[in-house]
């Protein structure tokens, strides 16, 4: 069985190969280790092996690992669905909230960040597949959400994030990635003078396709840590 460090090295090679096909290099891509269900020791191993950031899905798990110093040495991102009643546990604790998926959540993050006198960096999550069961802004709503955020003094939009439908084919996934990339370019040009930095797309099974479609941030879990054991 390969080690976490060996897995990360292999992923870096794949990232670099995919990036070169879109005129970039692996250095242009931020590798976020999706650390859900991996204990502090394994997270520290990934940090030592040089991942660019840790991404946590669950507030309780994040809080426990923060207390154990699991993320020391790497930026921490929150990448899972964030309930408004748990915002206070996340704002100011993470470098980036990738999964801002509603006007209500955006407003709550602004309120909490103002209370802490801080500015919270965020990504706006795009529900590119239009799935009723999935959170995120519809593509036609993203520009309004970005405009709403620009009026706030304590949140800063750094880019977009998306997760294509789980049952999509590889060909469909690529189309979804291309649509979000086009949306990102349009909003970046019209609203941010090309100042946005992150297009977060792609996970263990599809990060190479996402990079070829324009992603510069990928969230990789099982390819780094192995399959999660959901029976626990």
PDB file of C-alpha atoms in Angstrom:
ATOM      1  CA  UNK A   1       0.000   0.000   0.000  1.00  0.00           C
ATOM      2  CA  UNK A   2       1.371   3.406  -0.954  1.00  0.00           C
ATOM      3  CA  UNK A   3       1.928   6.082   1.668  1.00  0.00           C
ATOM      4  CA  UNK A   4       0.144   9.418   1.855  1.00  0.00           C
ATOM      5  CA  UNK A   5       3.341  11.122   0.683  1.00  0.00           C
ATOM      6  CA  UNK A   6       3.619   8.770  -2.295  1.00  0.00           C
ATOM      7  CA  UNK A   7      -0.018   9.372  -3.197  1.00  0.00           C
ATOM      8  CA  UNK A   8       0.482  13.128  -3.079  1.00  0.00           C
ATOM      9  CA  UNK A   9       3.565  12.873  -5.297  1.00  0.00           C
ATOM     10  CA  UNK A  10       1.580  10.855  -7.852  1.00  0.00           C
ATOM     11  CA  UNK A  11      -1.286  13.361  -7.740  1.00  0.00           C
ATOM     12  CA  UNK A  12       1.149  16.253  -8.202  1.00  0.00           C
ATOM     13  CA  UNK A  13       2.475  14.571 -11.349  1.00  0.00           C
ATOM     14  CA  UNK A  14      -1.051  14.164 -12.713  1.00  0.00           C
ATOM     15  CA  UNK A  15      -1.886  17.764 -11.819  1.00  0.00           C
ATOM     16  CA  UNK A  16       1.204  19.003 -13.636  1.00  0.00           C
ATOM     17  CA  UNK A  17       0.410  16.952 -16.748  1.00  0.00           C
ATOM     18  CA  UNK A  18      -3.184  18.232 -16.846  1.00  0.00           C
ATOM     19  CA  UNK A  19      -2.107  21.822 -16.231  1.00  0.00           C
ATOM     20  CA  UNK A  20       0.398  21.734 -19.076  1.00  0.00           C
ATOM     21  CA  UNK A  21      -2.405  20.810 -21.475  1.00  0.00           C
ATOM     22  CA  UNK A  22      -4.016  24.148 -20.627  1.00  0.00           C
ATOM     23  CA  UNK A  23      -0.834  26.208 -20.872  1.00  0.00           C
ATOM     24  CA  UNK A  24      -0.007  26.192 -17.167  1.00  0.00           C
ATOM     25  CA  UNK A  25       2.071  24.132 -14.767  1.00  0.00           C
ATOM     26  CA  UNK A  26       1.405  22.253 -11.560  1.00  0.00           C
ATOM     27  CA  UNK A  27       2.622  25.287  -9.629  1.00  0.00           C
ATOM     28  CA  UNK A  28      -0.489  27.141 -10.811  1.00  0.00           C
ATOM     29  CA  UNK A  29      -2.851  24.628  -9.173  1.00  0.00           C
ATOM     30  CA  UNK A  30      -3.753  24.635  -5.467  1.00  0.00           C
ATOM     31  CA  UNK A  31      -4.079  21.112  -4.063  1.00  0.00           C
ATOM     32  CA  UNK A  32      -6.571  20.984  -1.193  1.00  0.00           C
ATOM     33  CA  UNK A  33      -6.504  17.746   0.794  1.00  0.00           C
ATOM     34  CA  UNK A  34     -10.089  16.810   1.658  1.00  0.00           C
ATOM     35  CA  UNK A  35      -9.463  15.532   5.171  1.00  0.00           C
ATOM     36  CA  UNK A  36     -12.948  14.299   6.147  1.00  0.00           C
ATOM     37  CA  UNK A  37     -12.837  11.181   8.339  1.00  0.00           C
ATOM     38  CA  UNK A  38      -9.048  11.239   8.595  1.00  0.00           C
ATOM     39  CA  UNK A  39      -7.566  11.711  12.043  1.00  0.00           C
ATOM     40  CA  UNK A  40      -5.115  14.394  13.100  1.00  0.00           C
ATOM     41  CA  UNK A  41      -2.062  12.182  12.571  1.00  0.00           C
ATOM     42  CA  UNK A  42      -2.986  11.457   8.949  1.00  0.00           C
ATOM     43  CA  UNK A  43      -3.750  15.100   8.301  1.00  0.00           C
ATOM     44  CA  UNK A  44      -0.366  16.091   9.708  1.00  0.00           C
ATOM     45  CA  UNK A  45       1.216  13.510   7.411  1.00  0.00           C
ATOM     46  CA  UNK A  46      -0.432  15.155   4.400  1.00  0.00           C
ATOM     47  CA  UNK A  47       0.686  18.597   5.538  1.00  0.00           C
ATOM     48  CA  UNK A  48       4.257  17.334   5.929  1.00  0.00           C
ATOM     49  CA  UNK A  49       4.086  15.905   2.404  1.00  0.00           C
ATOM     50  CA  UNK A  50       3.373  19.363   1.038  1.00  0.00           C
ATOM     51  CA  UNK A  51      -0.324  19.744   0.273  1.00  0.00           C
ATOM     52  CA  UNK A  52      -1.302  23.385  -0.258  1.00  0.00           C
ATOM     53  CA  UNK A  53      -4.318  23.472   2.070  1.00  0.00           C
ATOM     54  CA  UNK A  54      -6.547  21.256   4.180  1.00  0.00           C
ATOM     55  CA  UNK A  55     -10.262  21.134   3.412  1.00  0.00           C
ATOM     56  CA  UNK A  56     -12.736  20.040   6.067  1.00  0.00           C
ATOM     57  CA  UNK A  57     -16.401  19.137   5.470  1.00  0.00           C
ATOM     58  CA  UNK A  58     -17.811  18.918   8.982  1.00  0.00           C
ATOM     59  CA  UNK A  59     -17.770  21.621  11.630  1.00  0.00           C
ATOM     60  CA  UNK A  60     -17.483  19.276  14.614  1.00  0.00           C
ATOM     61  CA  UNK A  61     -14.650  17.326  13.030  1.00  0.00           C
ATOM     62  CA  UNK A  62     -12.861  20.550  12.108  1.00  0.00           C
ATOM     63  CA  UNK A  63     -13.191  21.887  15.653  1.00  0.00           C
ATOM     64  CA  UNK A  64     -11.784  18.686  17.148  1.00  0.00           C
ATOM     65  CA  UNK A  65      -8.821  18.600  14.777  1.00  0.00           C
ATOM     66  CA  UNK A  66      -8.086  22.291  15.304  1.00  0.00           C
ATOM     67  CA  UNK A  67      -7.743  21.546  19.026  1.00  0.00           C
ATOM     68  CA  UNK A  68      -5.283  18.782  18.146  1.00  0.00           C
ATOM     69  CA  UNK A  69      -3.189  21.027  15.889  1.00  0.00           C
ATOM     70  CA  UNK A  70      -3.921  18.851  12.880  1.00  0.00           C
ATOM     71  CA  UNK A  71      -3.752  21.632  10.301  1.00  0.00           C
ATOM     72  CA  UNK A  72      -0.659  23.441  11.568  1.00  0.00           C
ATOM     73  CA  UNK A  73       1.524  24.404   8.634  1.00  0.00           C
ATOM     74  CA  UNK A  74      -1.223  24.603   6.010  1.00  0.00           C
ATOM     75  CA  UNK A  75      -4.151  26.953   5.338  1.00  0.00           C
ATOM     76  CA  UNK A  76      -7.537  25.584   6.387  1.00  0.00           C
ATOM     77  CA  UNK A  77     -10.561  25.684   4.101  1.00  0.00           C
ATOM     78  CA  UNK A  78     -14.142  24.722   4.899  1.00  0.00           C
ATOM     79  CA  UNK A  79     -15.463  22.800   1.887  1.00  0.00           C
ATOM     80  CA  UNK A  80     -18.694  21.169   3.078  1.00  0.00           C
ATOM     81  CA  UNK A  81     -22.251  22.417   3.397  1.00  0.00           C
ATOM     82  CA  UNK A  82     -22.292  25.033   6.145  1.00  0.00           C
ATOM     83  CA  UNK A  83     -25.455  25.533   8.174  1.00  0.00           C
ATOM     84  CA  UNK A  84     -26.160  29.097   9.241  1.00  0.00           C
ATOM     85  CA  UNK A  85     -26.312  28.078  12.905  1.00  0.00           C
ATOM     86  CA  UNK A  86     -22.714  26.854  12.730  1.00  0.00           C
ATOM     87  CA  UNK A  87     -21.202  29.907  11.060  1.00  0.00           C
ATOM     88  CA  UNK A  88     -19.847  31.223  14.370  1.00  0.00           C
ATOM     89  CA  UNK A  89     -17.673  28.100  14.677  1.00  0.00           C
ATOM     90  CA  UNK A  90     -16.116  28.608  11.261  1.00  0.00           C
ATOM     91  CA  UNK A  91     -15.719  32.336  10.581  1.00  0.00           C
ATOM     92  CA  UNK A  92     -12.296  33.507  11.633  1.00  0.00           C
ATOM     93  CA  UNK A  93     -11.110  29.926  12.092  1.00  0.00           C
ATOM     94  CA  UNK A  94     -10.577  29.123   8.414  1.00  0.00           C
ATOM     95  CA  UNK A  95      -8.697  30.884   5.660  1.00  0.00           C
ATOM     96  CA  UNK A  96     -11.395  30.236   3.062  1.00  0.00           C
ATOM     97  CA  UNK A  97     -15.033  29.098   3.100  1.00  0.00           C
ATOM     98  CA  UNK A  98     -15.459  27.420  -0.275  1.00  0.00           C
ATOM     99  CA  UNK A  99     -19.117  26.494   0.024  1.00  0.00           C
ATOM    100  CA  UNK A 100     -21.136  29.707   0.347  1.00  0.00           C
ATOM    101  CA  UNK A 101     -24.364  28.541  -1.224  1.00  0.00           C
ATOM    102  CA  UNK A 102     -27.181  30.962  -0.360  1.00  0.00           C
ATOM    103  CA  UNK A 103     -27.925  34.638   0.343  1.00  0.00           C
ATOM    104  CA  UNK A 104     -28.833  33.671   3.925  1.00  0.00           C
ATOM    105  CA  UNK A 105     -25.464  32.033   4.534  1.00  0.00           C
ATOM    106  CA  UNK A 106     -23.662  34.958   2.946  1.00  0.00           C
ATOM    107  CA  UNK A 107     -25.474  37.399   5.227  1.00  0.00           C
ATOM    108  CA  UNK A 108     -24.742  35.316   8.311  1.00  0.00           C
ATOM    109  CA  UNK A 109     -21.032  35.125   7.473  1.00  0.00           C
ATOM    110  CA  UNK A 110     -20.981  38.895   7.030  1.00  0.00           C
ATOM    111  CA  UNK A 111     -22.716  39.387  10.390  1.00  0.00           C
ATOM    112  CA  UNK A 112     -20.367  37.062  12.241  1.00  0.00           C
ATOM    113  CA  UNK A 113     -17.232  38.466  10.590  1.00  0.00           C
ATOM    114  CA  UNK A 114     -18.337  41.994  11.518  1.00  0.00           C
ATOM    115  CA  UNK A 115     -18.725  40.898  15.142  1.00  0.00           C
ATOM    116  CA  UNK A 116     -15.136  39.627  15.015  1.00  0.00           C
ATOM    117  CA  UNK A 117     -13.899  42.694  13.130  1.00  0.00           C
ATOM    118  CA  UNK A 118     -12.418  40.449  10.463  1.00  0.00           C
ATOM    119  CA  UNK A 119     -12.805  39.869   6.731  1.00  0.00           C
ATOM    120  CA  UNK A 120     -13.702  36.312   5.760  1.00  0.00           C
ATOM    121  CA  UNK A 121     -12.563  35.049   2.359  1.00  0.00           C
ATOM    122  CA  UNK A 122     -15.176  32.972   0.532  1.00  0.00           C
ATOM    123  CA  UNK A 123     -16.000  31.203  -2.704  1.00  0.00           C
ATOM    124  CA  UNK A 124     -19.517  31.197  -4.126  1.00  0.00           C
ATOM    125  CA  UNK A 125     -20.767  27.664  -4.780  1.00  0.00           C
ATOM    126  CA  UNK A 126     -22.468  27.107  -8.134  1.00  0.00           C
ATOM    127  CA  UNK A 127     -25.147  24.419  -8.441  1.00  0.00           C
ATOM    128  CA  UNK A 128     -24.241  23.844 -12.059  1.00  0.00           C
ATOM    129  CA  UNK A 129     -26.402  20.735 -12.451  1.00  0.00           C
ATOM    130  CA  UNK A 130     -29.532  22.436 -11.151  1.00  0.00           C
ATOM    131  CA  UNK A 131     -30.037  19.657  -8.612  1.00  0.00           C
ATOM    132  CA  UNK A 132     -32.921  20.231  -6.226  1.00  0.00           C
ATOM    133  CA  UNK A 133     -31.205  18.212  -3.493  1.00  0.00           C
ATOM    134  CA  UNK A 134     -27.910  20.095  -3.768  1.00  0.00           C
ATOM    135  CA  UNK A 135     -27.166  23.533  -2.356  1.00  0.00           C
ATOM    136  CA  UNK A 136     -25.524  26.316  -4.313  1.00  0.00           C
ATOM    137  CA  UNK A 137     -26.456  29.280  -6.443  1.00  0.00           C
ATOM    138  CA  UNK A 138     -28.025  28.605  -9.822  1.00  0.00           C
ATOM    139  CA  UNK A 139     -25.736  29.874 -12.601  1.00  0.00           C
ATOM    140  CA  UNK A 140     -28.062  32.789 -13.314  1.00  0.00           C
ATOM    141  CA  UNK A 141     -27.987  33.774  -9.609  1.00  0.00           C
ATOM    142  CA  UNK A 142     -24.233  33.909  -9.131  1.00  0.00           C
ATOM    143  CA  UNK A 143     -23.754  37.423 -10.432  1.00  0.00           C
ATOM    144  CA  UNK A 144     -26.399  38.780  -8.042  1.00  0.00           C
ATOM    145  CA  UNK A 145     -24.737  36.930  -5.165  1.00  0.00           C
ATOM    146  CA  UNK A 146     -21.383  38.422  -6.099  1.00  0.00           C
ATOM    147  CA  UNK A 147     -22.950  41.890  -6.247  1.00  0.00           C
ATOM    148  CA  UNK A 148     -24.503  41.338  -2.804  1.00  0.00           C
ATOM    149  CA  UNK A 149     -21.135  40.275  -1.406  1.00  0.00           C
ATOM    150  CA  UNK A 150     -19.373  43.297  -2.890  1.00  0.00           C
ATOM    151  CA  UNK A 151     -21.597  45.561  -0.810  1.00  0.00           C
ATOM    152  CA  UNK A 152     -20.494  43.822   2.386  1.00  0.00           C
ATOM    153  CA  UNK A 153     -17.547  45.031   4.399  1.00  0.00           C
ATOM    154  CA  UNK A 154     -16.549  41.771   6.051  1.00  0.00           C
ATOM    155  CA  UNK A 155     -16.605  39.142   3.303  1.00  0.00           C
ATOM    156  CA  UNK A 156     -14.361  38.946   0.276  1.00  0.00           C
ATOM    157  CA  UNK A 157     -15.223  36.799  -2.733  1.00  0.00           C
ATOM    158  CA  UNK A 158     -12.118  35.059  -4.028  1.00  0.00           C
ATOM    159  CA  UNK A 159     -13.747  32.927  -6.741  1.00  0.00           C
ATOM    160  CA  UNK A 160     -16.220  30.144  -7.488  1.00  0.00           C
ATOM    161  CA  UNK A 161     -16.608  26.493  -6.516  1.00  0.00           C
ATOM    162  CA  UNK A 162     -18.717  23.710  -7.986  1.00  0.00           C
ATOM    163  CA  UNK A 163     -19.508  20.001  -7.633  1.00  0.00           C
ATOM    164  CA  UNK A 164     -21.097  18.392 -10.708  1.00  0.00           C
ATOM    165  CA  UNK A 165     -23.927  15.881 -10.234  1.00  0.00           C
ATOM    166  CA  UNK A 166     -22.683  12.583  -8.814  1.00  0.00           C
ATOM    167  CA  UNK A 167     -24.356  10.573 -11.559  1.00  0.00           C
ATOM    168  CA  UNK A 168     -22.928  12.625 -14.435  1.00  0.00           C
ATOM    169  CA  UNK A 169     -20.804  10.885 -17.050  1.00  0.00           C
ATOM    170  CA  UNK A 170     -17.247  12.021 -17.613  1.00  0.00           C
ATOM    171  CA  UNK A 171     -18.329  13.836 -20.787  1.00  0.00           C
ATOM    172  CA  UNK A 172     -21.133  15.598 -18.905  1.00  0.00           C
ATOM    173  CA  UNK A 173     -18.724  16.524 -16.117  1.00  0.00           C
ATOM    174  CA  UNK A 174     -16.405  18.226 -18.578  1.00  0.00           C
ATOM    175  CA  UNK A 175     -19.305  20.283 -19.947  1.00  0.00           C
ATOM    176  CA  UNK A 176     -20.285  21.315 -16.410  1.00  0.00           C
ATOM    177  CA  UNK A 177     -16.697  22.342 -15.663  1.00  0.00           C
ATOM    178  CA  UNK A 178     -16.522  24.361 -18.878  1.00  0.00           C
ATOM    179  CA  UNK A 179     -19.770  26.167 -18.044  1.00  0.00           C
ATOM    180  CA  UNK A 180     -18.542  27.188 -14.595  1.00  0.00           C
ATOM    181  CA  UNK A 181     -15.200  28.262 -16.037  1.00  0.00           C
ATOM    182  CA  UNK A 182     -17.017  30.510 -18.524  1.00  0.00           C
ATOM    183  CA  UNK A 183     -19.131  31.933 -15.698  1.00  0.00           C
ATOM    184  CA  UNK A 184     -16.008  32.557 -13.644  1.00  0.00           C
ATOM    185  CA  UNK A 185     -14.278  34.378 -16.504  1.00  0.00           C
ATOM    186  CA  UNK A 186     -17.365  36.517 -17.157  1.00  0.00           C
ATOM    187  CA  UNK A 187     -17.907  37.546 -13.542  1.00  0.00           C
ATOM    188  CA  UNK A 188     -14.187  38.066 -13.005  1.00  0.00           C
ATOM    189  CA  UNK A 189     -14.012  40.424 -15.976  1.00  0.00           C
ATOM    190  CA  UNK A 190     -17.254  42.328 -15.398  1.00  0.00           C
ATOM    191  CA  UNK A 191     -17.216  42.679 -11.614  1.00  0.00           C
ATOM    192  CA  UNK A 192     -13.695  42.160 -10.296  1.00  0.00           C
ATOM    193  CA  UNK A 193     -11.331  43.577 -12.922  1.00  0.00           C
ATOM    194  CA  UNK A 194      -9.945  40.037 -13.229  1.00  0.00           C
ATOM    195  CA  UNK A 195      -9.010  40.091  -9.557  1.00  0.00           C
ATOM    196  CA  UNK A 196     -10.626  36.786  -8.583  1.00  0.00           C
ATOM    197  CA  UNK A 197      -8.098  34.061  -7.840  1.00  0.00           C
ATOM    198  CA  UNK A 198      -9.740  30.677  -7.396  1.00  0.00           C
ATOM    199  CA  UNK A 199     -11.848  28.362  -9.507  1.00  0.00           C
ATOM    200  CA  UNK A 200     -12.307  25.303  -7.300  1.00  0.00           C
ATOM    201  CA  UNK A 201     -13.456  22.314  -9.354  1.00  0.00           C
ATOM    202  CA  UNK A 202     -12.570  18.641  -9.374  1.00  0.00           C
ATOM    203  CA  UNK A 203     -12.137  15.888  -6.818  1.00  0.00           C
ATOM    204  CA  UNK A 204     -10.324  12.538  -6.727  1.00  0.00           C
ATOM    205  CA  UNK A 205     -12.111  11.053  -9.715  1.00  0.00           C
ATOM    206  CA  UNK A 206     -12.151  14.044 -12.028  1.00  0.00           C
ATOM    207  CA  UNK A 207      -9.533  16.615 -10.997  1.00  0.00           C
ATOM    208  CA  UNK A 208      -7.478  16.202 -14.181  1.00  0.00           C
ATOM    209  CA  UNK A 209     -10.526  16.945 -16.352  1.00  0.00           C
ATOM    210  CA  UNK A 210     -11.372  19.928 -14.148  1.00  0.00           C
ATOM    211  CA  UNK A 211      -7.856  21.336 -14.511  1.00  0.00           C
ATOM    212  CA  UNK A 212      -7.959  20.935 -18.272  1.00  0.00           C
ATOM    213  CA  UNK A 213     -11.257  22.859 -18.183  1.00  0.00           C
ATOM    214  CA  UNK A 214      -9.664  25.734 -16.264  1.00  0.00           C
ATOM    215  CA  UNK A 215      -9.747  24.857 -12.545  1.00  0.00           C
ATOM    216  CA  UNK A 216      -6.838  26.183 -10.501  1.00  0.00           C
ATOM    217  CA  UNK A 217      -7.907  24.583  -7.217  1.00  0.00           C
ATOM    218  CA  UNK A 218      -8.835  20.921  -6.690  1.00  0.00           C
ATOM    219  CA  UNK A 219     -10.179  19.106  -3.625  1.00  0.00           C
ATOM    220  CA  UNK A 220      -8.729  15.606  -3.342  1.00  0.00           C
ATOM    221  CA  UNK A 221      -9.515  13.142  -0.563  1.00  0.00           C
ATOM    222  CA  UNK A 222      -9.616   9.425  -1.343  1.00  0.00           C
ATOM    223  CA  UNK A 223      -6.762   9.627  -3.858  1.00  0.00           C
ATOM    224  CA  UNK A 224      -4.592  10.941  -1.021  1.00  0.00           C
ATOM    225  CA  UNK A 225      -5.877   9.044   1.999  1.00  0.00           C
ATOM    226  CA  UNK A 226      -7.578   5.981   0.504  1.00  0.00           C
ATOM    227  CA  UNK A 227     -11.254   5.059   0.613  1.00  0.00           C
ATOM    228  CA  UNK A 228     -13.250   6.351   3.566  1.00  0.00           C
ATOM    229  CA  UNK A 229     -14.831   3.805   5.888  1.00  0.00           C
ATOM    230  CA  UNK A 230     -18.428   4.989   6.308  1.00  0.00           C
ATOM    231  CA  UNK A 231     -19.303   2.016   8.522  1.00  0.00           C
ATOM    232  CA  UNK A 232     -17.599   3.629  11.505  1.00  0.00           C
TER     233      UNK A 232
END
